Short mmCIF file of C-alpha atoms and ligand atoms in Angstrom, two decimals:
data_model
loop_
_atom_site.label_atom_id
_atom_site.label_comp_id
_atom_site.label_asym_id
_atom_site.label_seq_id
_atom_site.Cartn_x
_atom_site.Cartn_y
_atom_site.Cartn_z
CA MET A 216 20.66 36.48 -82.42
CA ASN A 217 20.95 39.83 -84.10
CA ARG A 218 18.10 41.89 -85.41
CA ARG A 219 18.89 40.89 -88.97
CA ARG A 220 18.52 37.25 -88.09
CA PHE A 221 15.29 37.98 -86.23
CA LEU A 222 13.91 39.70 -89.29
CA ALA A 223 15.08 36.86 -91.49
CA VAL A 224 13.32 34.36 -89.28
CA LEU A 225 10.10 36.30 -89.30
CA GLY A 226 10.32 37.08 -93.00
CA GLY A 227 11.08 33.48 -93.80
CA GLY A 228 7.58 32.64 -92.77
CA ALA A 229 8.57 30.21 -90.03
CA ALA A 230 5.14 29.49 -88.67
CA THR A 231 6.24 29.47 -85.06
CA ALA A 232 7.70 32.95 -85.25
CA VAL A 233 4.67 34.73 -86.56
CA VAL A 234 3.28 37.19 -84.08
CA GLY A 235 -0.47 37.33 -84.09
CA VAL A 236 -2.96 39.18 -81.99
CA PRO A 237 -5.61 36.90 -80.58
CA LEU A 238 -8.78 38.75 -81.32
CA VAL A 239 -10.50 37.68 -78.14
CA VAL A 240 -8.18 39.71 -75.97
CA GLY A 241 -7.24 43.34 -75.93
CA VAL A 242 -10.10 44.43 -78.10
CA ARG A 243 -12.99 45.19 -75.84
CA GLY A 244 -13.78 44.29 -72.30
CA ALA A 245 -10.42 42.62 -71.72
CA SER A 246 -8.16 44.30 -69.21
CA SER A 247 -4.83 43.12 -70.62
CA THR A 248 -3.49 42.52 -74.10
CA GLY A 249 -2.09 38.99 -74.14
CA ALA A 250 -3.00 35.34 -73.81
CA LEU A 251 -3.17 33.18 -70.70
CA LEU A 252 -0.42 30.59 -70.39
CA PRO A 253 -1.90 28.02 -68.00
CA SER A 254 0.24 26.25 -65.41
CA ARG A 255 0.48 22.47 -65.77
CA CYS A 256 0.92 21.74 -62.08
CA PRO A 257 -1.56 22.16 -59.23
CA LEU A 258 -1.61 25.84 -58.29
CA PRO A 259 -0.29 26.71 -54.82
CA VAL A 260 -2.83 27.33 -52.07
CA PRO A 261 -3.24 31.10 -51.54
CA PHE A 262 -2.55 32.87 -48.26
CA THR A 263 -0.50 30.11 -46.68
CA ARG A 264 3.05 31.45 -47.10
CA PRO A 265 4.43 34.57 -45.42
CA LEU A 266 5.35 37.64 -47.43
CA THR A 267 9.08 38.18 -47.60
CA VAL A 268 10.83 41.44 -48.35
CA PRO A 269 13.89 41.34 -50.62
CA ALA A 270 17.17 41.74 -48.73
CA VAL A 271 18.71 45.20 -48.82
CA LEU A 272 22.10 45.04 -50.52
CA ARG A 273 24.97 46.35 -48.39
CA PRO A 274 27.56 48.49 -50.12
CA THR A 275 30.94 46.80 -50.44
CA ARG A 276 32.44 50.19 -49.62
CA THR A 277 31.51 53.84 -49.46
CA ASP A 278 33.46 57.05 -49.80
CA ALA A 279 32.60 60.75 -49.57
CA THR A 280 30.50 60.78 -52.73
CA THR A 281 29.66 57.20 -53.68
CA ASP A 282 28.23 53.90 -52.51
CA TYR A 283 29.72 50.85 -54.26
CA TYR A 284 27.79 47.63 -54.75
CA THR A 285 28.47 44.27 -56.32
CA VAL A 286 25.78 42.15 -57.94
CA THR A 287 26.39 38.71 -59.43
CA GLN A 288 23.83 37.59 -61.97
CA ARG A 289 23.57 33.84 -61.80
CA PRO A 290 21.25 30.87 -62.02
CA GLY A 291 19.64 29.98 -58.71
CA THR A 292 16.57 28.30 -57.34
CA ALA A 293 13.44 29.60 -55.66
CA ALA A 294 10.90 27.82 -53.47
CA PHE A 295 7.77 29.18 -55.19
CA LEU A 296 5.99 25.85 -54.81
CA ASP A 297 5.98 23.38 -51.95
CA GLY A 298 8.65 20.73 -52.32
CA VAL A 299 10.05 22.02 -55.62
CA ASP A 300 13.20 23.98 -56.36
CA THR A 301 12.34 26.15 -59.34
CA ARG A 302 15.29 27.22 -61.46
CA ILE A 303 15.54 30.97 -61.89
CA TRP A 304 17.98 33.60 -63.10
CA GLY A 305 18.58 36.14 -60.41
CA TYR A 306 20.58 39.16 -59.35
CA GLU A 307 22.59 37.55 -56.54
CA GLY A 308 20.69 34.40 -57.53
CA THR A 309 17.41 35.57 -55.94
CA PHE A 310 13.91 36.35 -57.23
CA PRO A 311 13.43 39.32 -56.91
CA GLY A 312 17.00 40.60 -56.72
CA PRO A 313 18.24 42.47 -53.64
CA THR A 314 16.97 45.99 -53.02
CA ILE A 315 19.44 48.83 -53.43
CA ARG A 316 18.77 51.95 -51.34
CA SER A 317 20.29 55.24 -52.43
CA ARG A 318 20.23 58.76 -51.12
CA SER A 319 19.65 61.43 -53.76
CA GLY A 320 22.91 63.21 -54.54
CA ARG A 321 25.12 60.24 -53.62
CA ARG A 322 26.40 58.24 -56.57
CA ALA A 323 25.80 54.52 -56.68
CA VAL A 324 28.23 52.36 -58.63
CA VAL A 325 26.99 48.82 -59.16
CA THR A 326 29.53 46.29 -60.39
CA HIS A 327 27.69 43.50 -62.20
CA HIS A 328 29.26 40.09 -62.74
CA ASN A 329 27.57 37.99 -65.39
CA GLN A 330 27.57 34.27 -64.56
CA LEU A 331 24.50 33.53 -66.69
CA PRO A 332 24.76 31.64 -69.98
CA VAL A 333 23.59 34.69 -71.98
CA PRO A 334 24.63 38.31 -72.41
CA VAL A 335 22.79 40.86 -70.29
CA SER A 336 22.12 44.57 -70.12
CA VAL A 337 21.04 46.22 -66.87
CA HIS A 338 18.60 49.10 -66.92
CA LEU A 339 17.67 51.23 -63.93
CA HIS A 340 14.01 51.89 -64.69
CA GLY A 341 13.07 55.43 -63.70
CA GLY A 342 16.72 56.35 -63.32
CA HIS A 343 17.83 59.75 -64.57
CA THR A 344 21.00 58.22 -65.88
CA PRO A 345 23.81 59.10 -68.31
CA ALA A 346 23.32 57.24 -71.61
CA SER A 347 26.42 55.07 -71.22
CA GLU A 348 25.01 53.65 -67.95
CA ASP A 349 21.39 53.27 -69.03
CA GLY A 350 21.50 49.67 -70.22
CA PHE A 351 20.93 50.22 -73.93
CA PRO A 352 19.70 46.91 -75.45
CA THR A 353 22.85 46.42 -77.52
CA ASP A 354 25.21 47.57 -74.76
CA LEU A 355 25.98 44.06 -73.60
CA LEU A 356 27.78 42.40 -70.72
CA PHE A 357 28.73 38.91 -71.92
CA PRO A 358 29.58 36.08 -69.57
CA ALA A 359 33.35 35.64 -69.25
CA GLY A 360 34.61 33.38 -72.04
CA PHE A 361 31.37 33.56 -74.02
CA ALA A 362 31.99 31.90 -77.37
CA GLY A 363 28.69 32.49 -79.14
CA ASP A 364 27.48 35.08 -81.59
CA MET A 365 28.38 38.61 -80.54
CA SER A 366 27.17 40.38 -83.64
CA MET A 367 24.30 42.06 -81.83
CA ALA A 368 26.59 43.93 -79.47
CA GLY A 369 27.12 47.65 -79.74
CA VAL A 370 29.30 48.11 -76.69
CA MET A 371 30.78 44.81 -75.54
CA THR A 372 32.17 43.85 -72.16
CA HIS A 373 33.00 40.44 -70.76
CA GLY A 374 32.50 39.09 -67.27
CA THR A 375 32.20 42.30 -65.27
CA ARG A 376 31.23 45.91 -65.72
CA ASP A 377 30.23 48.90 -63.63
CA TYR A 378 27.03 50.85 -63.96
CA ALA A 379 27.59 54.29 -62.43
CA TYR A 380 24.40 56.05 -61.39
CA THR A 381 24.54 59.72 -60.56
CA VAL A 382 21.27 59.56 -58.54
CA ARG A 383 20.61 63.24 -59.18
CA GLN A 384 16.86 62.79 -58.86
CA ARG A 385 13.98 62.96 -56.38
CA ALA A 386 13.03 60.22 -53.95
CA ALA A 387 11.25 57.50 -55.91
CA THR A 388 10.57 53.79 -56.17
CA LEU A 389 12.81 52.65 -59.02
CA TRP A 390 13.58 49.17 -60.20
CA TYR A 391 16.32 47.52 -62.19
CA HIS A 392 15.87 44.79 -64.74
CA ASP A 393 17.38 43.12 -67.76
CA HIS A 394 17.07 45.01 -71.07
CA ARG A 395 18.82 42.83 -73.65
CA MET A 396 17.54 43.32 -77.17
CA ASP A 397 14.90 40.77 -78.20
CA PHE A 398 15.10 38.78 -74.93
CA THR A 399 13.95 41.08 -72.13
CA GLY A 400 10.61 39.29 -71.63
CA PRO A 401 11.95 35.80 -70.91
CA SER A 402 14.90 37.17 -68.87
CA VAL A 403 12.68 39.20 -66.56
CA TRP A 404 10.23 36.26 -66.39
CA ARG A 405 13.10 34.10 -65.06
CA GLY A 406 13.78 36.63 -62.34
CA LEU A 407 16.08 39.46 -63.48
CA ALA A 408 14.36 42.31 -61.62
CA GLY A 409 14.85 44.11 -58.30
CA PHE A 410 14.01 47.34 -56.47
CA HIS A 411 16.23 50.41 -56.28
CA LEU A 412 14.74 52.88 -53.80
CA VAL A 413 15.89 56.47 -53.76
CA THR A 414 15.23 58.75 -50.81
CA ASP A 415 15.95 62.44 -50.29
CA ASP A 416 15.71 65.16 -47.65
CA GLU A 417 12.21 66.18 -48.66
CA GLU A 418 10.90 62.65 -48.16
CA GLN A 419 12.89 62.11 -44.94
CA ARG A 420 11.28 65.16 -43.36
CA LEU A 421 7.80 63.66 -43.82
CA PRO A 422 6.21 61.57 -41.05
CA LEU A 423 5.30 58.76 -43.47
CA PRO A 424 5.32 55.13 -42.33
CA SER A 425 8.90 53.86 -42.46
CA GLY A 426 11.12 50.96 -41.48
CA GLU A 427 9.12 47.73 -41.27
CA ARG A 428 6.03 49.67 -42.24
CA ASP A 429 7.47 50.65 -45.62
CA LEU A 430 6.92 47.56 -47.78
CA PRO A 431 8.12 47.22 -51.38
CA LEU A 432 5.74 44.83 -53.17
CA MET A 433 6.79 43.50 -56.56
CA ILE A 434 3.77 41.90 -58.21
CA VAL A 435 4.23 39.50 -61.13
CA ASP A 436 2.24 36.73 -62.76
CA ARG A 437 4.01 33.50 -63.72
CA SER A 438 3.16 30.01 -64.97
CA PHE A 439 4.70 26.67 -64.06
CA ASP A 440 5.12 23.40 -65.93
CA ALA A 441 4.21 19.95 -64.62
CA GLY A 442 7.56 19.73 -62.83
CA GLY A 443 7.14 23.10 -61.14
CA GLN A 444 9.63 24.91 -63.39
CA LEU A 445 8.84 28.33 -64.87
CA ARG A 446 6.93 28.03 -68.12
CA TYR A 447 7.39 30.61 -70.91
CA PRO A 448 6.60 30.12 -74.60
CA SER A 449 10.03 31.05 -76.02
CA ILE A 450 10.72 29.83 -79.54
CA ASP A 451 14.30 29.27 -78.43
CA GLY A 452 14.59 28.29 -74.77
CA THR A 453 18.35 28.95 -74.72
CA LEU A 454 17.53 32.65 -75.22
CA LEU A 455 20.58 32.87 -77.45
CA HIS A 456 19.44 32.61 -81.03
CA THR A 457 15.85 33.07 -82.19
CA PRO A 458 13.82 35.65 -80.29
CA GLY A 459 10.08 35.65 -79.93
CA VAL A 460 7.31 33.50 -78.52
CA THR A 461 5.07 30.87 -80.02
CA GLU A 462 1.45 31.54 -80.91
CA PRO A 463 -0.82 32.76 -79.44
CA TYR A 464 1.46 34.65 -77.05
CA GLY A 465 2.79 37.37 -79.36
CA ALA A 466 0.37 39.84 -77.82
CA GLY A 467 1.66 39.19 -74.30
CA VAL A 468 2.20 36.34 -71.84
CA LEU A 469 -0.19 36.20 -68.88
CA GLY A 470 0.55 33.79 -66.01
CA ASP A 471 -1.98 32.24 -63.67
CA VAL A 472 0.05 32.38 -60.44
CA ILE A 473 0.41 35.77 -58.76
CA LEU A 474 3.70 36.24 -56.91
CA VAL A 475 4.43 39.10 -54.54
CA ASN A 476 8.17 39.47 -53.86
CA GLY A 477 8.52 35.92 -55.19
CA THR A 478 5.86 34.23 -53.02
CA PRO A 479 2.54 33.05 -54.45
CA TRP A 480 -0.40 34.88 -52.84
CA PRO A 481 1.49 35.63 -49.59
CA VAL A 482 0.07 36.72 -46.28
CA ALA A 483 1.63 39.53 -44.22
CA PRO A 484 0.94 40.18 -40.56
CA VAL A 485 0.39 43.91 -40.02
CA ALA A 486 -0.21 46.00 -36.91
CA ALA A 487 -3.38 48.09 -36.77
CA ALA A 488 -1.36 51.03 -38.06
CA ARG A 489 -0.42 52.86 -41.25
CA TYR A 490 1.75 51.11 -43.82
CA ARG A 491 3.39 52.45 -46.93
CA LEU A 492 3.08 49.97 -49.78
CA ARG A 493 5.39 50.59 -52.73
CA ILE A 494 3.56 48.64 -55.38
CA LEU A 495 5.41 47.73 -58.58
CA ASN A 496 3.78 45.86 -61.42
CA ALA A 497 6.78 43.93 -62.79
CA SER A 498 4.58 41.62 -64.89
CA ASN A 499 5.37 41.15 -68.56
CA ALA A 500 1.88 42.00 -69.86
CA ARG A 501 -0.73 41.84 -67.09
CA ARG A 502 -2.61 44.92 -65.90
CA TYR A 503 -4.10 44.99 -62.40
CA ARG A 504 -6.86 46.88 -60.69
CA LEU A 505 -5.97 46.59 -57.02
CA ALA A 506 -8.46 47.09 -54.21
CA LEU A 507 -8.88 46.03 -50.60
CA ASP A 508 -11.49 43.50 -49.47
CA PRO A 509 -13.18 44.47 -47.19
CA GLY A 510 -13.00 47.87 -48.82
CA GLY A 511 -10.71 50.61 -47.67
CA VAL A 512 -8.85 53.61 -48.95
CA LEU A 513 -5.63 53.28 -50.89
CA LEU A 514 -4.16 56.71 -50.20
CA GLN A 515 -1.77 57.38 -53.05
CA ILE A 516 1.30 59.38 -52.04
CA GLY A 517 3.61 58.68 -54.94
CA THR A 518 4.09 57.24 -58.38
CA ASP A 519 6.87 56.36 -60.86
CA GLY A 520 8.78 59.61 -60.38
CA GLY A 521 8.27 60.07 -56.65
CA LEU A 522 5.94 61.86 -54.26
CA LEU A 523 2.79 63.57 -55.45
CA PRO A 524 2.28 67.20 -54.40
CA ALA A 525 -0.65 66.02 -52.25
CA PRO A 526 -2.12 62.61 -51.38
CA ARG A 527 -4.98 61.23 -53.50
CA PRO A 528 -7.47 58.73 -52.10
CA HIS A 529 -8.49 55.82 -54.36
CA GLU A 530 -10.89 52.92 -53.97
CA ALA A 531 -8.79 51.01 -56.47
CA ILE A 532 -5.51 51.51 -58.31
CA GLU A 533 -4.96 50.49 -61.93
CA LEU A 534 -1.39 49.58 -62.82
CA ALA A 535 0.09 48.69 -66.17
CA PRO A 536 3.41 46.84 -66.46
CA ALA A 537 6.38 48.81 -65.03
CA GLN A 538 4.25 51.36 -63.19
CA ARG A 539 4.68 52.11 -59.49
CA PHE A 540 2.13 53.42 -57.05
CA ASP A 541 3.11 54.28 -53.48
CA VAL A 542 0.05 54.10 -51.25
CA VAL A 543 -0.59 54.33 -47.52
CA VAL A 544 -3.11 51.93 -46.01
CA ASP A 545 -4.37 52.54 -42.48
CA PHE A 546 -4.99 49.09 -41.01
CA SER A 547 -6.32 50.63 -37.77
CA ARG A 548 -9.62 50.88 -39.66
CA TYR A 549 -9.92 47.11 -39.33
CA ARG A 550 -10.51 45.03 -36.24
CA THR A 551 -7.88 42.82 -34.66
CA GLY A 552 -7.73 39.45 -36.33
CA GLN A 553 -9.30 40.66 -39.54
CA GLN A 554 -8.01 39.34 -42.88
CA VAL A 555 -7.76 42.05 -45.52
CA THR A 556 -7.22 40.81 -49.06
CA LEU A 557 -5.56 42.79 -51.81
CA VAL A 558 -7.65 41.79 -54.80
CA ASN A 559 -7.20 42.32 -58.54
CA GLU A 560 -10.52 43.37 -60.01
CA PHE A 561 -9.11 42.85 -63.52
CA GLY A 562 -8.15 39.23 -62.85
CA GLU A 563 -10.22 36.18 -63.67
CA GLY A 564 -10.24 33.24 -61.26
CA ARG A 565 -7.16 32.94 -59.13
CA ALA A 566 -5.56 35.95 -60.78
CA GLY A 567 -8.27 37.95 -59.03
CA GLN A 568 -6.34 37.75 -55.77
CA VAL A 569 -2.90 39.13 -54.95
CA MET A 570 -2.06 38.86 -51.26
CA ARG A 571 -3.56 39.11 -47.79
CA PHE A 572 -2.87 41.20 -44.71
CA HIS A 573 -3.62 39.79 -41.29
CA VAL A 574 -4.28 42.57 -38.76
CA THR A 575 -2.54 41.49 -35.56
CA GLY A 576 -3.75 44.21 -33.22
CA PRO A 577 -3.17 47.72 -31.89
CA ALA A 578 0.32 49.20 -31.91
CA PRO A 579 1.76 52.69 -31.47
CA ASP A 580 1.80 54.64 -34.72
CA GLY A 581 3.57 57.98 -34.95
CA SER A 582 3.10 58.23 -38.71
CA SER A 583 0.77 60.46 -40.65
CA VAL A 584 0.20 61.59 -44.21
CA PRO A 585 0.49 65.38 -44.46
CA SER A 586 -1.78 67.21 -46.87
CA THR A 587 1.29 68.59 -48.65
CA LEU A 588 3.87 66.01 -49.63
CA SER A 589 6.21 67.69 -52.05
CA VAL A 590 6.83 70.87 -53.96
CA ASP A 591 4.96 70.82 -57.23
CA THR A 592 6.98 71.67 -60.30
CA ALA A 593 4.45 71.55 -63.10
CA LEU A 594 5.76 71.59 -66.64
CA SER A 595 3.98 74.08 -68.84
CA THR A 596 2.84 73.79 -72.44
CA GLY A 597 4.28 77.28 -72.90
CA ASP A 598 7.75 75.78 -72.50
CA SER A 599 7.24 73.15 -75.17
CA VAL A 600 9.43 73.71 -78.23
CA ALA A 601 8.27 70.79 -80.38
CA THR A 602 5.35 68.41 -80.80
CA ARG A 603 5.85 64.84 -81.97
CA THR A 604 3.39 62.04 -82.57
CA PHE A 605 4.09 58.37 -81.92
CA HIS A 606 1.78 55.55 -83.03
CA PHE A 607 2.06 52.25 -81.16
CA ARG A 608 0.54 49.58 -83.36
CA HIS A 609 0.48 46.01 -84.41
CA GLY A 610 2.31 45.99 -87.73
CA THR A 611 4.73 44.41 -90.08
CA VAL A 612 8.14 43.47 -88.76
CA GLY A 613 10.41 41.99 -91.40
CA GLY A 614 7.49 40.85 -93.53
CA ALA A 615 5.57 39.23 -90.69
CA ALA A 616 3.34 40.44 -87.90
CA GLY A 617 4.96 42.24 -84.96
CA TRP A 618 4.76 45.51 -83.04
CA THR A 619 5.86 48.89 -84.27
CA VAL A 620 6.44 52.54 -83.36
CA ASN A 621 5.32 54.82 -86.20
CA GLY A 622 5.14 51.76 -88.42
CA GLU A 623 8.77 50.75 -87.87
CA PRO A 624 10.36 47.97 -85.83
CA PHE A 625 13.19 48.84 -83.43
CA ALA A 626 16.51 49.57 -85.03
CA PRO A 627 19.21 50.35 -82.47
CA ASP A 628 20.99 52.87 -84.68
CA ARG A 629 17.97 54.82 -85.95
CA ASP A 630 16.50 57.78 -84.05
CA VAL A 631 12.81 58.62 -84.12
CA ALA A 632 13.47 61.98 -82.47
CA ARG A 633 16.36 64.27 -81.64
CA PRO A 634 15.24 66.51 -78.77
CA ARG A 635 17.53 69.37 -77.79
CA LEU A 636 19.15 69.08 -74.38
CA GLY A 637 17.48 71.41 -71.89
CA THR A 638 14.16 71.68 -73.73
CA THR A 639 10.62 70.49 -73.16
CA GLU A 640 8.56 68.72 -75.82
CA THR A 641 4.95 67.66 -76.26
CA TRP A 642 4.55 64.02 -77.24
CA ARG A 643 1.26 62.62 -78.53
CA LEU A 644 1.01 58.88 -77.99
CA MET A 645 -1.61 56.79 -79.83
CA SER A 646 -2.41 53.12 -79.34
CA ASP A 647 -4.31 50.27 -80.98
CA PHE A 648 -4.26 47.76 -78.07
CA HIS A 649 -3.09 48.14 -74.44
CA HIS A 650 0.41 49.61 -74.55
CA PRO A 651 2.19 50.80 -71.39
CA ILE A 652 4.53 53.37 -72.92
CA HIS A 653 7.82 54.06 -71.16
CA VAL A 654 10.36 56.82 -71.75
CA HIS A 655 13.94 56.49 -70.54
CA LEU A 656 15.93 59.40 -69.02
CA ALA A 657 13.07 61.86 -68.57
CA HIS A 658 10.10 61.66 -66.27
CA PHE A 659 7.05 63.29 -67.81
CA GLN A 660 3.70 64.79 -66.91
CA VAL A 661 0.43 63.75 -68.51
CA LEU A 662 -1.34 66.69 -70.10
CA SER A 663 -4.45 65.00 -71.45
CA ARG A 664 -6.05 61.67 -72.23
CA GLY A 665 -8.25 61.65 -75.30
CA ILE A 666 -10.08 64.96 -75.35
CA GLY A 667 -10.21 65.04 -71.56
CA ALA A 668 -8.06 65.72 -68.55
CA PRO A 669 -5.44 63.24 -67.30
CA GLY A 670 -6.92 60.05 -65.83
CA ASP A 671 -7.18 59.10 -62.15
CA TYR A 672 -3.81 57.35 -62.24
CA ASP A 673 -1.91 59.86 -64.38
CA HIS A 674 -0.95 62.32 -61.65
CA GLY A 675 2.59 63.23 -60.71
CA TRP A 676 5.85 62.49 -62.50
CA LYS A 677 5.47 59.37 -64.61
CA ASP A 678 7.90 57.30 -66.61
CA THR A 679 5.28 54.87 -67.92
CA ILE A 680 1.79 55.73 -69.12
CA ASP A 681 -0.96 53.15 -69.42
CA LEU A 682 -2.49 53.55 -72.88
CA ARG A 683 -5.69 51.60 -73.37
CA PRO A 684 -6.93 50.35 -76.75
CA ALA A 685 -7.48 53.06 -79.34
CA GLU A 686 -6.45 55.78 -76.94
CA GLU A 687 -4.49 58.98 -77.33
CA ALA A 688 -2.60 60.77 -74.60
CA THR A 689 -0.42 63.83 -74.58
CA ILE A 690 2.59 64.15 -72.31
CA LEU A 691 5.10 66.89 -71.56
CA VAL A 692 8.69 65.65 -71.42
CA ARG A 693 11.73 67.65 -70.35
CA PHE A 694 15.16 66.52 -71.54
CA GLU A 695 17.72 67.52 -68.96
CA ASP A 696 21.31 66.91 -67.91
CA TYR A 697 22.37 64.03 -70.14
CA PRO A 698 22.83 63.95 -73.91
CA GLY A 699 22.93 60.68 -75.80
CA ARG A 700 20.80 57.88 -77.10
CA TYR A 701 17.83 56.65 -75.06
CA LEU A 702 14.70 54.58 -75.55
CA LEU A 703 10.99 54.97 -75.90
CA HIS A 704 9.11 51.67 -75.84
CA CYS A 705 6.13 49.61 -74.89
CA HIS A 706 6.67 47.88 -71.54
CA ASN A 707 4.52 44.92 -72.44
CA LEU A 708 7.72 42.91 -72.65
CA GLU A 709 6.49 40.69 -75.47
CA HIS A 710 5.70 43.80 -77.51
CA GLU A 711 9.10 45.27 -76.61
CA ASP A 712 10.95 42.11 -77.66
CA MET A 713 8.95 41.98 -80.87
CA ALA A 714 10.19 45.42 -81.85
CA MET A 715 7.86 48.02 -80.27
CA MET A 716 10.79 50.17 -79.24
CA ALA A 717 12.48 53.24 -80.70
CA ALA A 718 15.63 55.18 -79.96
CA PHE A 719 15.88 58.95 -79.59
CA THR A 720 19.01 61.04 -79.21
CA VAL A 721 19.19 64.04 -76.93
CA ALA A 722 21.71 66.48 -78.35
CU1 LIG B 232 11.71 49.12 -67.55
CU2 LIG B 232 13.25 50.36 -71.03
O1 LIG B 232 12.53 49.67 -69.29
CU1 LIG B 233 13.36 52.65 -68.15
CU1 LIG B 234 2.49 47.30 -76.37
#
C-alpha cells in the first residue's frame, strides 16, 4: 500500500488500475469532471425524511486555555434508505461525524481512537494548524495491533493520538476528514467527515441568525448497491493494498443520491424568518449550482475562511468539492405552507434536487445582516516576494495515466515550493479539467481569473478555488505562524488519490 507499490501496479499495466478520462465529461458543457456511478437499488423518495443536524460534540474536559475532545473512529450503520442498515465508517460511528465548536483563541485537543480496520490521518480542512497536527497523508494513526504493511507511514502511532489545534484563526466553517495517502476518496465516501465550526468575538457581535437558525448543511452525492450498501468502484475494497478506482471512474466518482447531513433529499421545517445556512460541498467530485425554487436571494455572508467584508446577494451559488458558502435566506419572503426547494442547476435528473424547506409560518426574528460584516484585510501584490506556477493536469503516473502537479505525481518527501515563513507569494494555477485546488495552512485571496477579475464566488478568504477546464487563476497566499511541510492538492478526491497532490515546506 505504499506509493512504490501503487506505481508498480500502474506501471505493470494492470488494466483495472489505468486511470482514464472519459471524454464525454469534463470537456465542454459538463459541470463536473467524473463519471456517474448509478445506484442498483430503487432511489429513495425525495422530501420525505426530516433534515437532521449532526450532534455537537461535548468536550470531555476544559481548562483555562483548552477544550479536550475524544473521537472514536469506528464502523457503524446509517439509515439512509428505508428498512436498510447501511454500513459506514464514522467519527463516533456517525455519518457525518459530530460537529466540534471552537472559540478562536482557545485550543482544541482532539484525541482520536482508531477502531477501523485501516490506518487513518485526520485533517482539519481550513485549519491554520501546526504541521505536526495537520494530518499529513503519511502521518498515520494505525488501529491498535495492526499487523499489515506499515511501509507507507512517515510518523506512526497506534490506537490513539491527539491532534492539538491552536485555533488562532477567524470565525469560519471548517470541516475535518480523513487524509490517508491514496485512500482519501473511499474513506470520505464511507463517512469520515464532520464539521468543525469556529466562532470569534467579531462574529458574536453580529446580529446574524443563530441557534436553531444556524444550520450546517453537508452536501454529498453517494451511490448504493442492490442491498442498499454504499457503492464505490475501489480496485481493492479492503482499502489496504491497491489504491485507485476501476474505469471509467478515474476522473471522479459521481453518485446519484444527494444526501444532506446524511439524509437523502431531506425536508426541513423553517419559520418565516432568516436562517444562516453553512453549506459545505463534501462530495468527492461533484460540483453544484445551488438555487432556490421558487427563486429567492442567497445572501452570501461567508466562505471558506470566514465572513466576507460585506454581504453579497446571489441568485445561485456554485460550489466545487470542499468549498463552503455561508448564506442567509429570508424565508419571510414566502407564504406560510410554501415548499421551497434547494435545487442543483448543474445536476441531471434526481441530482438536480438537494433538499426542501417547508415554511411553517410567522415567528419573531431579531436577526439581521449588517452591511459591514468584518474588517477587510486585503493582501496586496506589492507584498508578494515570489511568483510560482502550478499546472494541474492529466498525466503520466508511474507509466500509466493519472493526475499530476507540474507533471509529477505526489511524492511525500519532495517539495514543489519552499516559501519563507512570514511572506506572501503569488501563485498561478492552471487546469486542464475541473480541479478544485486546495492549499493547506494558508487561506488565500483570488487576484484574477483568466485575464479578468475574480469570479462571483471567489470573494473573501478561500482555501479552495474552483478551477474550470483550461482555466488560469492567480491567488495571493500568505505563509504565517507555522513552519513545516504542508500540502497543495486537487480536492476532487479521485484526482487526489491518483497523485494530484504536492508538498511544500514553509521555512
Ligand atoms: Cu480537505 Cu488536504 O484537504
Ligand atoms: Cu485542508
Ligand atoms: Cu482535479
